[in-house]
Coordinates of C-alpha atoms in Angstrom, one line a residue:
M188 CA 0.2 -0.1 -0.1
D189 CA 1.3 3.2 -1.1
T190 CA 0.7 6.7 0.5
N191 CA 0.2 9.5 -1.9
K192 CA 0.8 12.6 0.4
E193 CA -0.2 15.1 -2.5
S194 CA -3.8 13.6 -2.7
N195 CA -3.8 12.8 1.0
S196 CA -5.0 8.9 0.1
Y197 CA -3.9 5.7 0.4
T198 CA -3.3 3.5 -2.6
I199 CA -3.7 -0.3 -2.4
K200 CA -2.0 -2.3 -5.1
V201 CA -3.3 -5.9 -5.8
I202 CA -0.3 -8.0 -7.6
P203 CA -1.3 -11.6 -8.6
S204 CA 1.4 -14.4 -8.2
G205 CA 1.2 -15.1 -11.8
E206 CA 1.4 -13.1 -15.0
G207 CA -2.0 -11.2 -14.5
K208 CA -2.3 -7.6 -14.3
V209 CA -1.3 -5.5 -11.2
K210 CA -4.7 -3.9 -10.0
S211 CA -4.6 -0.4 -7.7
V212 CA -7.3 0.9 -5.6
R213 CA -7.1 4.4 -4.0
L214 CA -8.7 5.1 -0.7
P215 CA -9.1 8.6 0.5
V216 CA -7.7 9.1 4.2
T217 CA -10.9 10.4 5.4
L218 CA -12.8 7.5 4.2
L219 CA -10.5 5.1 5.9
K220 CA -10.8 6.7 9.0
Y221 CA -14.7 6.7 9.2
G222 CA -14.5 3.0 8.1
L223 CA -12.1 1.9 11.0
G224 CA -14.0 4.1 13.3
S225 CA -17.3 2.6 12.3
L226 CA -15.7 -0.6 12.8
A227 CA -14.5 0.1 16.3
V228 CA -17.7 1.2 17.2
L229 CA -19.6 -1.6 16.0
G230 CA -17.1 -3.9 17.8
L231 CA -17.5 -1.9 21.0
L232 CA -21.6 -2.4 20.6
F233 CA -21.2 -5.9 19.5
V234 CA -19.1 -6.2 23.1
G235 CA -21.5 -4.6 25.0
A236 CA -24.8 -6.0 23.7
L237 CA -22.9 -9.7 24.2
S238 CA -22.1 -8.6 27.8
F239 CA -25.5 -7.2 28.6
A240 CA -26.8 -10.3 27.4
V241 CA -24.7 -12.4 29.4
Y242 CA -25.7 -10.1 32.3
A243 CA -29.4 -10.3 31.9
S244 CA -29.4 -14.1 31.5
F245 CA -27.5 -14.3 34.8
T246 CA -29.9 -11.9 36.3
A247 CA -32.9 -13.7 35.2
K248 CA -31.8 -17.0 36.3
S249 CA -30.8 -15.6 39.5
G250 CA -34.0 -13.7 40.0
S251 CA -36.1 -16.9 39.2
A252 CA -34.1 -18.6 41.7
E253 CA -35.0 -16.0 44.3
I254 CA -38.6 -16.0 43.4
N255 CA -38.9 -19.7 43.5
D256 CA -37.3 -19.5 47.2
L257 CA -39.7 -17.1 48.1
R258 CA -42.6 -18.8 46.9
S259 CA -41.4 -22.1 48.9
V260 CA -40.9 -19.9 51.9
N261 CA -44.4 -18.2 51.3
S262 CA -46.3 -21.5 51.0
I263 CA -44.4 -22.8 54.2
Q264 CA -45.6 -19.9 56.0
Q265 CA -48.9 -20.0 54.9
E266 CA -49.1 -23.5 56.1
Q267 CA -47.7 -22.9 59.6
L268 CA -50.4 -19.8 59.6
L269 CA -53.5 -22.1 58.7
Q270 CA -52.2 -24.9 61.3
L271 CA -51.9 -22.0 63.7
S272 CA -55.4 -21.0 62.9
K273 CA -57.0 -24.3 63.1
K274 CA -55.3 -24.7 66.6
A275 CA -56.9 -21.4 67.6
N276 CA -60.0 -22.5 66.5
A277 CA -59.7 -25.9 68.6
L278 CA -59.0 -23.8 71.6
Q279 CA -61.9 -21.8 71.2
D280 CA -64.2 -25.1 70.9
E281 CA -62.6 -26.1 74.0
M282 CA -63.2 -22.8 75.7
D283 CA -66.8 -23.1 74.7
Q284 CA -67.4 -26.8 76.0
L285 CA -65.7 -25.6 79.2
T286 CA -68.1 -22.7 79.6
S287 CA -71.2 -25.0 78.6
L288 CA -70.0 -27.5 81.3
E289 CA -69.7 -24.9 83.8
A290 CA -73.0 -23.6 83.1
D291 CA -74.6 -27.0 83.4
L292 CA -73.0 -27.6 86.6
R293 CA -74.2 -24.2 88.2
R294 CA -78.1 -24.7 86.5
Q295 CA -77.7 -28.5 88.2
S296 CA -76.6 -27.4 91.5
G297 CA -79.0 -24.2 91.6
M298 CA -76.2 -21.8 91.8
A299 CA -76.4 -18.4 90.0
P300 CA -75.0 -18.2 86.5
A301 CA -71.6 -17.2 85.7
S302 CA -71.4 -13.4 85.1
D303 CA -70.6 -14.0 81.4
E304 CA -73.2 -16.7 80.9
G305 CA -76.0 -15.9 78.0
S306 CA -73.8 -13.3 76.4
G307 CA -73.4 -16.1 73.6
G308 CA -77.1 -17.4 73.3
D309 CA -78.1 -20.3 74.8
G310 CA -76.8 -22.9 72.2
T311 CA -80.1 -23.8 70.7
H312 CA -79.7 -21.9 67.1
D313 CA -76.7 -22.4 65.1
G314 CA -77.0 -20.2 62.0
Q315 CA -73.7 -19.2 60.3
G316 CA -72.7 -17.1 57.6
G317 CA -70.3 -14.3 56.4
P318 CA -67.4 -14.0 53.4
Y319 CA -64.8 -16.4 53.3
T320 CA -61.5 -14.6 54.4
E321 CA -58.0 -16.3 54.5
P322 CA -56.6 -16.4 57.9
D323 CA -53.5 -13.8 58.1
L324 CA -51.4 -13.0 61.2
G325 CA -53.6 -10.1 62.2
N326 CA -57.0 -11.9 62.6
V327 CA -55.3 -15.2 64.2
R328 CA -53.5 -13.1 66.7
E329 CA -56.8 -11.3 67.3
A330 CA -58.4 -14.8 67.8
L331 CA -55.6 -16.1 69.9
S332 CA -56.1 -12.8 72.0
Q333 CA -59.9 -13.4 72.3
V334 CA -58.9 -17.0 73.7
E335 CA -56.7 -15.6 76.1
R336 CA -59.1 -13.3 77.7
K337 CA -61.9 -15.9 77.5
I338 CA -59.5 -18.0 79.8
A339 CA -58.9 -15.3 82.2
V340 CA -62.7 -14.8 82.7
R341 CA -63.3 -18.7 82.9
K342 CA -60.4 -19.0 85.6
E343 CA -62.0 -16.4 87.5
S344 CA -65.3 -17.9 87.3
L345 CA -64.3 -21.2 88.0
Q346 CA -62.4 -19.9 91.5
S347 CA -65.7 -18.3 92.1
L348 CA -67.5 -21.7 91.6
Q349 CA -64.8 -23.2 94.0
K350 CA -65.6 -20.8 96.7
E351 CA -69.2 -21.2 96.5
I352 CA -68.9 -25.0 96.7
K353 CA -66.5 -24.7 99.6
A354 CA -69.1 -22.4 101.6
R355 CA -71.9 -24.8 100.7
Q356 CA -70.0 -27.5 102.3
E357 CA -69.2 -25.7 105.6
A358 CA -72.8 -24.9 106.0
M359 CA -73.7 -28.8 105.6
G360 CA -73.0 -29.0 109.1
T361 CA -70.0 -31.6 109.0
V362 CA -68.3 -32.7 111.8
V363 CA -64.8 -34.3 112.4
A364 CA -64.6 -37.6 114.2
G365 CA -61.5 -39.9 114.1
G366 CA -59.7 -38.1 111.6
F367 CA -62.9 -38.4 109.1
T368 CA -65.4 -36.0 108.1
I369 CA -68.8 -37.2 108.8
Q370 CA -72.1 -35.3 107.7
S371 CA -75.0 -35.0 110.2
I372 CA -77.8 -37.0 108.7
T373 CA -80.2 -34.5 109.9
V374 CA -78.8 -31.9 107.8
P375 CA -80.0 -31.6 104.1
S376 CA -77.1 -32.5 102.0
I377 CA -78.4 -34.4 98.8
W378 CA -80.8 -33.7 95.9
P379 CA -84.2 -34.7 96.6
C380 CA -84.4 -36.0 93.1
K381 CA -82.8 -36.8 89.6
G382 CA -83.2 -33.9 86.9
D383 CA -82.3 -30.6 85.6
V384 CA -82.8 -27.2 87.5
S385 CA -85.4 -25.3 85.7
S386 CA -86.0 -22.7 87.9
P387 CA -83.4 -21.5 90.5
Y388 CA -84.2 -19.8 93.7
G389 CA -84.4 -16.1 93.7
L390 CA -86.3 -13.4 91.4
R391 CA -87.6 -14.6 88.0
W392 CA -89.6 -13.7 85.3
G393 CA -88.3 -10.2 84.9
G394 CA -88.3 -9.8 88.8
S395 CA -91.9 -10.1 89.0
D396 CA -91.8 -13.0 91.2
F397 CA -89.7 -14.2 94.3
H398 CA -89.1 -18.0 93.8
P399 CA -88.6 -19.5 96.9
G400 CA -86.9 -22.8 96.3
I401 CA -85.5 -24.7 93.1
D402 CA -87.6 -26.6 90.6
I403 CA -86.1 -29.9 89.4
A404 CA -87.4 -31.1 86.3
N405 CA -87.4 -34.7 85.3
D406 CA -89.9 -37.4 83.8
M407 CA -93.3 -37.8 85.5
G408 CA -92.9 -40.5 88.1
T409 CA -89.3 -39.8 89.1
P410 CA -88.7 -40.8 92.9
I411 CA -88.4 -38.0 95.3
V412 CA -86.2 -38.9 98.2
A413 CA -85.8 -37.1 101.7
T414 CA -82.5 -35.3 101.7
A415 CA -82.2 -35.8 105.5
D416 CA -83.4 -37.7 108.4
G417 CA -86.3 -36.2 109.9
V418 CA -90.3 -36.4 111.0
V419 CA -93.0 -35.9 108.2
E420 CA -94.9 -32.9 109.3
V421 CA -97.3 -32.5 106.4
A422 CA -98.0 -35.1 103.8
G423 CA -100.9 -34.4 101.2
W424 CA -102.9 -31.9 99.3
N425 CA -101.8 -28.0 99.6
S426 CA -104.2 -25.7 98.3
G427 CA -101.5 -22.8 98.2
G428 CA -100.2 -24.0 94.8
Y429 CA -97.8 -26.5 96.0
G430 CA -100.3 -29.4 94.9
N431 CA -99.2 -32.8 96.7
M432 CA -96.6 -31.7 99.2
V433 CA -94.1 -33.0 101.8
D434 CA -92.9 -31.2 104.8
I435 CA -90.2 -32.9 107.1
D436 CA -88.9 -31.7 110.3
H437 CA -85.1 -32.2 110.5
G438 CA -84.5 -30.4 113.8
N439 CA -82.4 -27.8 114.9
G440 CA -84.8 -25.2 112.8
L441 CA -84.4 -27.2 109.7
M442 CA -87.3 -28.0 107.6
T443 CA -87.5 -29.2 104.0
R444 CA -90.6 -28.8 101.6
Y445 CA -91.4 -31.1 98.4
G446 CA -94.1 -29.8 96.0
H447 CA -96.0 -30.8 93.0
A448 CA -95.9 -34.5 93.7
S449 CA -98.1 -37.1 91.7
Q450 CA -98.1 -39.3 94.6
V451 CA -97.0 -39.1 98.2
V452 CA -95.8 -42.3 99.9
V453 CA -95.3 -41.1 103.5
T454 CA -97.8 -40.0 106.3
A455 CA -97.7 -37.0 108.6
G456 CA -95.8 -37.8 112.0
Q457 CA -93.8 -40.7 110.2
H458 CA -89.7 -40.9 110.8
V459 CA -87.9 -41.0 107.5
K460 CA -84.2 -41.5 106.8
R461 CA -82.2 -39.5 104.1
G462 CA -82.7 -41.3 100.8
Q463 CA -85.9 -42.8 101.5
I464 CA -88.6 -42.2 98.9
I465 CA -91.4 -40.0 100.1
A466 CA -93.2 -38.9 97.0
Y467 CA -93.1 -39.4 93.0
M468 CA -92.7 -36.4 90.7
G469 CA -95.8 -34.8 89.3
S470 CA -97.2 -31.6 88.1
T471 CA -100.1 -31.0 90.6
G472 CA -100.8 -27.7 91.9
F473 CA -99.4 -24.2 89.9
S474 CA -97.0 -26.3 87.6
T475 CA -96.5 -26.3 84.1
G476 CA -94.9 -29.6 83.8
P477 CA -93.4 -32.5 85.8
H478 CA -90.8 -31.3 88.4
C479 CA -90.3 -30.9 92.0
H480 CA -90.3 -27.8 94.0
Y481 CA -87.7 -28.0 96.6
E482 CA -87.4 -25.7 99.7
V483 CA -85.3 -25.4 102.8
H484 CA -86.4 -23.2 105.7
V485 CA -83.9 -22.4 108.4
N486 CA -85.9 -21.1 111.9
G487 CA -88.9 -20.5 109.5
Q488 CA -87.1 -18.3 106.8
V489 CA -86.6 -19.7 103.5
V490 CA -82.9 -20.2 102.3
N491 CA -81.4 -21.2 98.9
P492 CA -81.4 -24.7 98.8
A493 CA -78.3 -24.8 96.9
T494 CA -76.2 -24.5 99.9
Y495 CA -77.4 -28.0 101.1
L496 CA -77.3 -29.7 97.7

């Protein structure tokens, strides 16, 4: 290649190896510079594109792996959250069963209902509804907080029940002999019959009536027994609303009354023992169904029979 300084160009000569004619190509310097610059730019663009492609491919693979890892972690967390939600729901069900059991014990023993009883209904209706919502950390945490609050309430209520039972035991007139606790046979201390407490002692019907005893409901003809040793004072019909009624004097100012019987099987003046059948359940007198109305009198005054059950 010869340089032609006068014309500021380059001449490229092509000499064949044989006897062919020599060919010459003249290239201006400016054109050659632009050509070389263009090749350099194209080379840089190619290298940059290749580098970007390699980086993008690596980033895509890394991002895909990271997304898969996040999805796997999220799936595990959702499964753990679901299990936690199920445990919270199971704990809530156990709390509801415990609340129901305490309510049954209080009704059967004639004790006053727990302070929180009745706030959730009587359990005779079970309608449910609402939108379906996936459990999340917020609502599961709130559910657990509610269970914790109910546990605290249930604990306080059970402690109160324990105190009431202890007070009842102390009021039963127990004595200690030879290291054993023996209950006086003349102090009422057992249930007069089997059944459910359908009406407790005290105000009822919105405060319009005072109930001087407890009503224990069961099937017609259920045996009614004396709750302590004593002497039958009254055995027969009562026109004051008790229907067939039995009164037993246990001495020391204690008297028990059993009303609404279908049949009385003892007579006035008869000595009876604790647990002895004195009548059969009925619905005589002022009554809406078969039950035994049971009263305890101390020195002529009615008291809550629950203390003597």
